[in-house]
PDB file of C-alpha atoms in Angstrom:
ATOM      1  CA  UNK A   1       0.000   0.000   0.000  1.00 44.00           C
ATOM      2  CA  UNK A   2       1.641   3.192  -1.277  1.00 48.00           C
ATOM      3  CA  UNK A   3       1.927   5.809   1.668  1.00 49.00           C
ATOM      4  CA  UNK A   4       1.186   9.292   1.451  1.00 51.00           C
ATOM      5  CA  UNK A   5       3.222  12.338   1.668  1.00 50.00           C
ATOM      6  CA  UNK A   6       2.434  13.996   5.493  1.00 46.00           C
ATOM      7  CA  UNK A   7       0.976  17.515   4.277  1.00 49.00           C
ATOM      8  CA  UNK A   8       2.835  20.492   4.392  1.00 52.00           C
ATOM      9  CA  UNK A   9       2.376  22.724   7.455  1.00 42.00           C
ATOM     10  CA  UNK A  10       0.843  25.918   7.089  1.00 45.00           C
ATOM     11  CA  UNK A  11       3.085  28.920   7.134  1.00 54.00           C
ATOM     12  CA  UNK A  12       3.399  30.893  10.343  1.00 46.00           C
ATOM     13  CA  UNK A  13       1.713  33.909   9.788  1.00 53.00           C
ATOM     14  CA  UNK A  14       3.669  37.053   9.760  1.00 56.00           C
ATOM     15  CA  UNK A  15       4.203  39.132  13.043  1.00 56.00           C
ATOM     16  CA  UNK A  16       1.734  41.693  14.199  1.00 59.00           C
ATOM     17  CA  UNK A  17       2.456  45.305  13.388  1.00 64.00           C
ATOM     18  CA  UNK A  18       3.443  47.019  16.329  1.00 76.00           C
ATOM     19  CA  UNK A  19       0.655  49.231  17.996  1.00 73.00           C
ATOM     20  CA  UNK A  20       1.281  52.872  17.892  1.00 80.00           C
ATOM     21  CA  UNK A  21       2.058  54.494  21.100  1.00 80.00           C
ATOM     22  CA  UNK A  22      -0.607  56.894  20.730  1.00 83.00           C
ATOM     23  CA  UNK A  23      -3.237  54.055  20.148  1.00 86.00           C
ATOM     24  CA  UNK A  24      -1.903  52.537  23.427  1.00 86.00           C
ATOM     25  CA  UNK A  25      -2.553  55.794  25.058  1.00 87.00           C
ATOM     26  CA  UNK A  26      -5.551  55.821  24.150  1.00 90.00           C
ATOM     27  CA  UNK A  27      -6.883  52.321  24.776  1.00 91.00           C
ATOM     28  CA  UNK A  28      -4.915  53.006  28.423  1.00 91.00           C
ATOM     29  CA  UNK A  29      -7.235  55.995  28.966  1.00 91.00           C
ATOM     30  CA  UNK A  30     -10.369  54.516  27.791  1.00 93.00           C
ATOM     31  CA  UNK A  31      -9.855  51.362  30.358  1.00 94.00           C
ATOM     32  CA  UNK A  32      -9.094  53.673  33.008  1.00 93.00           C
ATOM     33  CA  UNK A  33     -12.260  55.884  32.479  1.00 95.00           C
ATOM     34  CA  UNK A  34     -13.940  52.650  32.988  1.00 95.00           C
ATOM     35  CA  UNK A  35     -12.141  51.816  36.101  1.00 95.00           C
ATOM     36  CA  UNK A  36     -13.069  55.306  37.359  1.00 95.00           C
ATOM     37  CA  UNK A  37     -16.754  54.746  36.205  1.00 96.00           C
ATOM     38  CA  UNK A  38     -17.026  51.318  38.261  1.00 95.00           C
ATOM     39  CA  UNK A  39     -15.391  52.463  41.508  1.00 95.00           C
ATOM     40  CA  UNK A  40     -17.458  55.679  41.504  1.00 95.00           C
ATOM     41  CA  UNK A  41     -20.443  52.959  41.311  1.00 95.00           C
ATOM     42  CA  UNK A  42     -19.627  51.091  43.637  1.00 94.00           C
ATOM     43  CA  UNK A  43     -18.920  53.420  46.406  1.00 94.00           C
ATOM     44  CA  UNK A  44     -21.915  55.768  45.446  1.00 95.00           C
ATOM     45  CA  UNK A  45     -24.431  52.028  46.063  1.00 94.00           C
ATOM     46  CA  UNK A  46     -22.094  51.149  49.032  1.00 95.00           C
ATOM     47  CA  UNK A  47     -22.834  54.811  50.870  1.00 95.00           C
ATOM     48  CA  UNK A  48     -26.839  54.084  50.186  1.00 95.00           C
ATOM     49  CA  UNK A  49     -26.476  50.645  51.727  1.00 95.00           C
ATOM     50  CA  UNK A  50     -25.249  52.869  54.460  1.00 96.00           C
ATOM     51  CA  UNK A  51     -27.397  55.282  54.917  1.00 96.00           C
ATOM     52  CA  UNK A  52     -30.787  52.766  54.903  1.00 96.00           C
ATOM     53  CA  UNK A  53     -28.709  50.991  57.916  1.00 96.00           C
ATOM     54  CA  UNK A  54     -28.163  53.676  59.941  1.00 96.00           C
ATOM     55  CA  UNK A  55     -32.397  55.205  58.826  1.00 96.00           C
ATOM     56  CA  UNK A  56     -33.209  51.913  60.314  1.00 96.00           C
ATOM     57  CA  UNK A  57     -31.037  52.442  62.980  1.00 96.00           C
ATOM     58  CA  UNK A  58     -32.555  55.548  64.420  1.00 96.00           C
ATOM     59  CA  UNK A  59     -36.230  53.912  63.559  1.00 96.00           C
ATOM     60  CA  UNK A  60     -35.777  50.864  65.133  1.00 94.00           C
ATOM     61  CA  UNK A  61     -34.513  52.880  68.742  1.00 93.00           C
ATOM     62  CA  UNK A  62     -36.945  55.165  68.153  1.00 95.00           C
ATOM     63  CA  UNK A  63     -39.810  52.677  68.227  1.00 94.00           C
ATOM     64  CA  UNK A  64     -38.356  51.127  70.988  1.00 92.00           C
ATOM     65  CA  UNK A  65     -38.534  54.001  73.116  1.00 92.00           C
ATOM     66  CA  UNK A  66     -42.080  55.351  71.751  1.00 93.00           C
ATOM     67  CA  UNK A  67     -43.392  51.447  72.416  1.00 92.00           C
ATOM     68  CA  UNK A  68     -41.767  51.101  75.851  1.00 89.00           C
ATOM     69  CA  UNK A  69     -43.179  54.525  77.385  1.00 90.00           C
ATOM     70  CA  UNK A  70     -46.355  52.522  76.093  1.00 89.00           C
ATOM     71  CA  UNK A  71     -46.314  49.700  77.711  1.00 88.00           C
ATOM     72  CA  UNK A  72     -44.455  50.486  80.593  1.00 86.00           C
ATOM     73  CA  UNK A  73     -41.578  48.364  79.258  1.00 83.00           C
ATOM     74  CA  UNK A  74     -43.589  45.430  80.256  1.00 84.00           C
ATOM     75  CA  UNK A  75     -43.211  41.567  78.856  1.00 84.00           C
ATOM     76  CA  UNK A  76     -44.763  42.724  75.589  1.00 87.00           C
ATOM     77  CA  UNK A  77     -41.963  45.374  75.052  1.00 90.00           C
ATOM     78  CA  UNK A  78     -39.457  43.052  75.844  1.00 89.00           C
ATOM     79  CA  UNK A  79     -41.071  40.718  72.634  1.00 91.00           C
ATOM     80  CA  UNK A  80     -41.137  43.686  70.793  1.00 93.00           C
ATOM     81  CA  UNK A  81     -37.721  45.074  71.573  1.00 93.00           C
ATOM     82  CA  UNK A  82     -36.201  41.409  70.682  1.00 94.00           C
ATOM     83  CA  UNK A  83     -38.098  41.649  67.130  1.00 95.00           C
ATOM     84  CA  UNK A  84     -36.739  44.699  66.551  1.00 95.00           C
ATOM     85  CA  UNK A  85     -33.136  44.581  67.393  1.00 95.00           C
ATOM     86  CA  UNK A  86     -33.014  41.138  65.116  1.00 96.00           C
ATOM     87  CA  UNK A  87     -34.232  42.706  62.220  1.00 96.00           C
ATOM     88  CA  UNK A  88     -31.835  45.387  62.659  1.00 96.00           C
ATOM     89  CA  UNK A  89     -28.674  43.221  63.637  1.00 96.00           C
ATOM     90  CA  UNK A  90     -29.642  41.028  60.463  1.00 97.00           C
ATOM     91  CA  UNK A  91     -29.878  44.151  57.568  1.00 96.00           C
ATOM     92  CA  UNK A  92     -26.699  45.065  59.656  1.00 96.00           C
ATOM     93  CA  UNK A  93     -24.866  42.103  58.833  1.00 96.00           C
ATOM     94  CA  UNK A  94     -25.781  42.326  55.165  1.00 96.00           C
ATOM     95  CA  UNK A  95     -24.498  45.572  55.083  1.00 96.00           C
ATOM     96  CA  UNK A  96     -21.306  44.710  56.931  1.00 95.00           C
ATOM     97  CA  UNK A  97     -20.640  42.375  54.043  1.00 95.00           C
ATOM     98  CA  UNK A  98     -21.336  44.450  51.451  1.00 95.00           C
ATOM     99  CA  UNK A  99     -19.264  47.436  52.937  1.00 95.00           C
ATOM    100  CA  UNK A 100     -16.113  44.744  53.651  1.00 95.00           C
ATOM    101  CA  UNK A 101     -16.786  43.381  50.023  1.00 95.00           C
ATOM    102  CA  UNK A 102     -16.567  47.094  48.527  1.00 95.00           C
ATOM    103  CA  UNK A 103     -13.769  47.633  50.852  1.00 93.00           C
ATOM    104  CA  UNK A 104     -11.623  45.079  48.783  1.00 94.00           C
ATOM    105  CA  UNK A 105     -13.315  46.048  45.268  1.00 95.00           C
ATOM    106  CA  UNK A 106     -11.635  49.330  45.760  1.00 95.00           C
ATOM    107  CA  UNK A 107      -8.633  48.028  46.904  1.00 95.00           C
ATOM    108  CA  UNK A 108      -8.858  45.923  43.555  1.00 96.00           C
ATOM    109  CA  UNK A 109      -9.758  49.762  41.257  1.00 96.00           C
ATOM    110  CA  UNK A 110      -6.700  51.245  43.051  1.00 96.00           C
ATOM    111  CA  UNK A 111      -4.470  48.439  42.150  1.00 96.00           C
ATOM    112  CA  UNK A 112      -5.488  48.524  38.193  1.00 96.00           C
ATOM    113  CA  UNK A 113      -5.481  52.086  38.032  1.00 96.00           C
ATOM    114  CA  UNK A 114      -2.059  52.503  39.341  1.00 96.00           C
ATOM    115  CA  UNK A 115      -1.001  49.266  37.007  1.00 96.00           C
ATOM    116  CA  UNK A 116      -1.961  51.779  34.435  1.00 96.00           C
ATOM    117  CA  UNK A 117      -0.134  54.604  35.770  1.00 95.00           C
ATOM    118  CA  UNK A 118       2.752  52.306  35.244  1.00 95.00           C
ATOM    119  CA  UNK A 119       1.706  51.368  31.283  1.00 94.00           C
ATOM    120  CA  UNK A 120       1.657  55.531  30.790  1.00 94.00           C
ATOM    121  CA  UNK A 121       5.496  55.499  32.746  1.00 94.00           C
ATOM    122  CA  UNK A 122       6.468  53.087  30.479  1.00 92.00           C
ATOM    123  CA  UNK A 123       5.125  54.718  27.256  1.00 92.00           C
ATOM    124  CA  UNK A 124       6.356  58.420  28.266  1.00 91.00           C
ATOM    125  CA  UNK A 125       9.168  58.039  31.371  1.00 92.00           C
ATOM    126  CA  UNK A 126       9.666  61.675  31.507  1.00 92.00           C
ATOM    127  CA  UNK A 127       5.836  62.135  32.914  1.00 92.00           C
ATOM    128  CA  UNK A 128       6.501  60.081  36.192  1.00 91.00           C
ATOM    129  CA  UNK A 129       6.846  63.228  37.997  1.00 92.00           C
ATOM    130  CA  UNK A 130       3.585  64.675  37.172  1.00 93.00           C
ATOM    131  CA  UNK A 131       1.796  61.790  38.835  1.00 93.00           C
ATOM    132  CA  UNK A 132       0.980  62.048  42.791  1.00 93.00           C
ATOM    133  CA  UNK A 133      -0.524  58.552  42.887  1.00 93.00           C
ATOM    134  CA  UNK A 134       1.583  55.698  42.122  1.00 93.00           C
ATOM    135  CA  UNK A 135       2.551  54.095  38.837  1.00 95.00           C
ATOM    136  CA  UNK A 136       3.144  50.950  41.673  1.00 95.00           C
ATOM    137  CA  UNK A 137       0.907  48.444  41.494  1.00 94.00           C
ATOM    138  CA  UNK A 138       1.987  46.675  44.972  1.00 94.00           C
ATOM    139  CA  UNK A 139       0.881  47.100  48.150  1.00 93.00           C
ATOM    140  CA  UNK A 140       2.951  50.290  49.028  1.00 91.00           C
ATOM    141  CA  UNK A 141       1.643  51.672  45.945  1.00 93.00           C
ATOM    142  CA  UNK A 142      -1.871  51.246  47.013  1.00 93.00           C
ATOM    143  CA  UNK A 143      -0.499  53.006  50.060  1.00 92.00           C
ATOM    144  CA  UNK A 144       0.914  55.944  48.438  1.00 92.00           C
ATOM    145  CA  UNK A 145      -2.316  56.251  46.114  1.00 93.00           C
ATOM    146  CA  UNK A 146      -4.841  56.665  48.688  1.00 91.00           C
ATOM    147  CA  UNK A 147      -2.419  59.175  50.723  1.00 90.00           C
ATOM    148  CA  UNK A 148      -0.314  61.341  48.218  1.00 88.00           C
ATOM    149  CA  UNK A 149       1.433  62.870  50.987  1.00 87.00           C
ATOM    150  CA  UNK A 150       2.448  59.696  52.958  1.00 78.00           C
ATOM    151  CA  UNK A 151       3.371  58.724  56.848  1.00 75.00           C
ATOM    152  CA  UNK A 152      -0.167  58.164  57.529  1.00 80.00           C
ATOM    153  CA  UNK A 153      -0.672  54.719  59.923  1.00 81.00           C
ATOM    154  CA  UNK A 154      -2.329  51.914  59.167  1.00 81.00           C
ATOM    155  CA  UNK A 155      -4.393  52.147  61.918  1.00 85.00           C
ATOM    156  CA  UNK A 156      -5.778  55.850  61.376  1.00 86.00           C
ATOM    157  CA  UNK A 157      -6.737  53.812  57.913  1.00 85.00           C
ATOM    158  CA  UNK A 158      -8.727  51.210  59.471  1.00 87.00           C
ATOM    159  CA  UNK A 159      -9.994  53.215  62.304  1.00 88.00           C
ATOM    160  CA  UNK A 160     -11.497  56.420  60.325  1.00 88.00           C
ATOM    161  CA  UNK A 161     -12.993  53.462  57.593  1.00 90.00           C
ATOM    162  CA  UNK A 162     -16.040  52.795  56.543  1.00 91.00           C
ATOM    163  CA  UNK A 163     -15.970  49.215  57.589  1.00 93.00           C
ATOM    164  CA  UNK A 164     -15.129  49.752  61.012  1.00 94.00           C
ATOM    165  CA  UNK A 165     -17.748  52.122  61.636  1.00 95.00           C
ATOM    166  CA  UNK A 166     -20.571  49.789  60.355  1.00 96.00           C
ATOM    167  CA  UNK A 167     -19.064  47.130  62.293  1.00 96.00           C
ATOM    168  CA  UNK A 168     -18.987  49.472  65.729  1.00 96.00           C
ATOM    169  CA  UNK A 169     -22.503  49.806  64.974  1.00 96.00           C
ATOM    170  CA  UNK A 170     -23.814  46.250  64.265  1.00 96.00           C
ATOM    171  CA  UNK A 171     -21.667  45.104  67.733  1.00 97.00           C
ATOM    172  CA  UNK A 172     -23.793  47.627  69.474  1.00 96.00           C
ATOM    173  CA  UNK A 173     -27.164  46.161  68.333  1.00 96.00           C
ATOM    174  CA  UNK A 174     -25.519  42.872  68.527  1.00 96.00           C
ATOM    175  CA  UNK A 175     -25.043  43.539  72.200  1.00 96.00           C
ATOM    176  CA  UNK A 176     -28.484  45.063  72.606  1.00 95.00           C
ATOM    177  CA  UNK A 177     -29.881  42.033  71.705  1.00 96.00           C
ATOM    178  CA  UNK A 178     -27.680  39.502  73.454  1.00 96.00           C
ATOM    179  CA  UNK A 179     -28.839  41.644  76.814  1.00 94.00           C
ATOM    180  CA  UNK A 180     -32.811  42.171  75.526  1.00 93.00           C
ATOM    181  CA  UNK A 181     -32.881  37.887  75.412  1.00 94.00           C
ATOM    182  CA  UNK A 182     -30.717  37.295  78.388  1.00 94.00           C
ATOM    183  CA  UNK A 183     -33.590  39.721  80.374  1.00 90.00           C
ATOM    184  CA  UNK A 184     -36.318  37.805  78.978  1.00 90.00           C
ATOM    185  CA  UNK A 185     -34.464  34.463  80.150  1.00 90.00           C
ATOM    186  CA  UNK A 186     -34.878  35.823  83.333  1.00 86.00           C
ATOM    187  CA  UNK A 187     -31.082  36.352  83.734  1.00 88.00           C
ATOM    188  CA  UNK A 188     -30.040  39.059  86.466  1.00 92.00           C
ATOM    189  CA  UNK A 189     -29.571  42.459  85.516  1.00 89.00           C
ATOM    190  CA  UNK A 190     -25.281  42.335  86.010  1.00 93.00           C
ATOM    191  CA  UNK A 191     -25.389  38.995  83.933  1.00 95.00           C
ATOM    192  CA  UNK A 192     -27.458  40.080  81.051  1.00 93.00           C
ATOM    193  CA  UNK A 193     -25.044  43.778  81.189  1.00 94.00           C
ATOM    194  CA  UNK A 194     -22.112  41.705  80.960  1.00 96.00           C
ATOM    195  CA  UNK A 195     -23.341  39.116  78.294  1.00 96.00           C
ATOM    196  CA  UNK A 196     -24.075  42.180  75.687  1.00 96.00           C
ATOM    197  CA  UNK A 197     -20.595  43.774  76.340  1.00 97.00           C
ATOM    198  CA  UNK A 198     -19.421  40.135  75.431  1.00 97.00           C
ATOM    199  CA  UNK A 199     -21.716  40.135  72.914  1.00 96.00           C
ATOM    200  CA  UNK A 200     -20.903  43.567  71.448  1.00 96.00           C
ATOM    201  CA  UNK A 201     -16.994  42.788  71.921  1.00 97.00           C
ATOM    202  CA  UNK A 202     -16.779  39.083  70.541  1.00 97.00           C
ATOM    203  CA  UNK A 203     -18.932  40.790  67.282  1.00 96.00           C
ATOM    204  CA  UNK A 204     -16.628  42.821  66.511  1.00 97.00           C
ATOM    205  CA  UNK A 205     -13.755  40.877  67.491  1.00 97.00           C
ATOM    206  CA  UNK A 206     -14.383  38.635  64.678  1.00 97.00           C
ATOM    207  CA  UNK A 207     -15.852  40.964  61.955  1.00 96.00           C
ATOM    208  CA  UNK A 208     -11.789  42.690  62.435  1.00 95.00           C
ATOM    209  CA  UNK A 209     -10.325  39.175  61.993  1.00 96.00           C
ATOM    210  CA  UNK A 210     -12.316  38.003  59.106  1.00 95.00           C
ATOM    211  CA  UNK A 211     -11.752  41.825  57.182  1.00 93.00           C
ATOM    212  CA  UNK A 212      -7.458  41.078  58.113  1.00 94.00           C
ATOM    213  CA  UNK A 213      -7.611  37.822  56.816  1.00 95.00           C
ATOM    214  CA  UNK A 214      -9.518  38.531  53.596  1.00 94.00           C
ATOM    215  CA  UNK A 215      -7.272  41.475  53.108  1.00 93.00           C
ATOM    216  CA  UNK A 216      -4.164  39.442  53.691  1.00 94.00           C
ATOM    217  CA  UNK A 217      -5.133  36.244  51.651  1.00 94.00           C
ATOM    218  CA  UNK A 218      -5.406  38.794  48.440  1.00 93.00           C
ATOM    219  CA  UNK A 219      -2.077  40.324  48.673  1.00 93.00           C
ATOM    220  CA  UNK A 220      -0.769  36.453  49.211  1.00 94.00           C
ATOM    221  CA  UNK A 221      -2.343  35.750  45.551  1.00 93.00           C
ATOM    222  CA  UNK A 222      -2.142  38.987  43.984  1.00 93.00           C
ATOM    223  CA  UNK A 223       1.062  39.303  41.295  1.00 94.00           C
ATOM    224  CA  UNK A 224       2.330  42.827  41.034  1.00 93.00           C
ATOM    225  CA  UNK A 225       3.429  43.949  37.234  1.00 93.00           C
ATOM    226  CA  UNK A 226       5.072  47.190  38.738  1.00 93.00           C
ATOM    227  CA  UNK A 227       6.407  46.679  41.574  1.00 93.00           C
ATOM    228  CA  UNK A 228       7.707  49.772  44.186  1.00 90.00           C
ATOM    229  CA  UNK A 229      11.938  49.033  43.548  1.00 88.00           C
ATOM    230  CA  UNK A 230      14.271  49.796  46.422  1.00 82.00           C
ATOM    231  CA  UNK A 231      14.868  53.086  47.993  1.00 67.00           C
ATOM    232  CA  UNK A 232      18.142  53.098  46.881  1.00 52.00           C
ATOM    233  CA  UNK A 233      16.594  52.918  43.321  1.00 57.00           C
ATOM    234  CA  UNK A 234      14.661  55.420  43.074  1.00 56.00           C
TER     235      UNK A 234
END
């Protein structure tokens, strides 16, 4: 049987023209309007989850207190005050999640939009200079983008945030509740005090754990593409 020649291979196609620079530019820009567009989203829907908490808030303790004067915080009011309090500790929790998960999605904007800064370095070097955020897309670049002027703690970060203001809030209610049910269980007054504080403390205890570990499990996957260099580089 007569065998057949294998077929030829088909020619490697020629290589791509190189992109302009200014076309690069420009498809840089255009990605990072888009950036800018999505993070302005996000944080505009984040601040409304907010402010619906904290309306609830200040409706749920003022029911409590119009209801109490009206029973005479009696049994019922204690029912009541229980009802209340869970509803508000639950929408809490939902918005604790969504204000950690925003938390992180603009950690993730900052990150692209100084790996972008970098692309523009690397098209034009000379315009470094003119750029107070970083061209760094690392963690001390993230640093340096959401404080130009630097030396700022990471604990004036976390502490003056977002998430742990929600959180201080949703411990409080936590503990409210943990109290309100130990009173109806007929627990003494300096039990049921002490059991909300533990409450209020273990709540938010944990909701700072879980934000650290989330935060530090991204940076332990995440691959910078510009990296900060040494001082002595710079």
């Amino acid at each position: 049987m007569a065998q057949h020649a294998a077929p030829p291979l088909p020619e490697e196609p020629p290589g791509q023209p190189e992109v302009p620079l200014a076309v690069r530019a420009q498809l840089l820009a255009t990605e990072h309007w888009g950036l800018l567009a999505s993070r302005s989203t996000a944080q505009s829907e984040v601040l409304t989850r907010i402010s619906v908490f904290l309306t609830l808030v200040s409706a749920s303790l003022l029911s409590l207190a119009l209801v109490g004067q009206a029973t005479d915080f009696s049994e019922q009011f204690s029912v009541f005050a229980i009802l209340v309090l869970a509803v508000a500790v639950l929408v809490g929790v939902l918005t604790q999640i969504r204000v950690f998960s925003v938390g992180m999605e603009d950690l993730m904007y900052v990150l692209a939009m100084n790996r972008l800064r970098g692309a523009y370095v690397e098209i034009d070097p000379a315009i470094a200079r003119y750029f107070l955020a970083s061209p760094h897309d690392d963690r001390a670049g993230s640093v340096r983008t959401y404080y130009f002027f630097g030396g700022r703690s990471d604990f004036s970060q976390v502490a003056g945030s977002s998430m742990v203001f929600i959180t201080a809030v949703e411990s409080v209610l936590l503990g409210l509740l943990v109290s309100t049910v130990a009173g109806v269980a007929s627990a003494p007054s300096s039990l049921s005090v002490v059991l909300g504080v533990v409450g209020g403390i273990g709540c938010f205890a944990v909701s700072m754990w879980l934000g650290q570990r989330t935060y530090t499990s991204a940076w332990k996957k995440y691959r910078s593409e510009f990296p900060t260099p040494p001082v002595d580089e710079r």
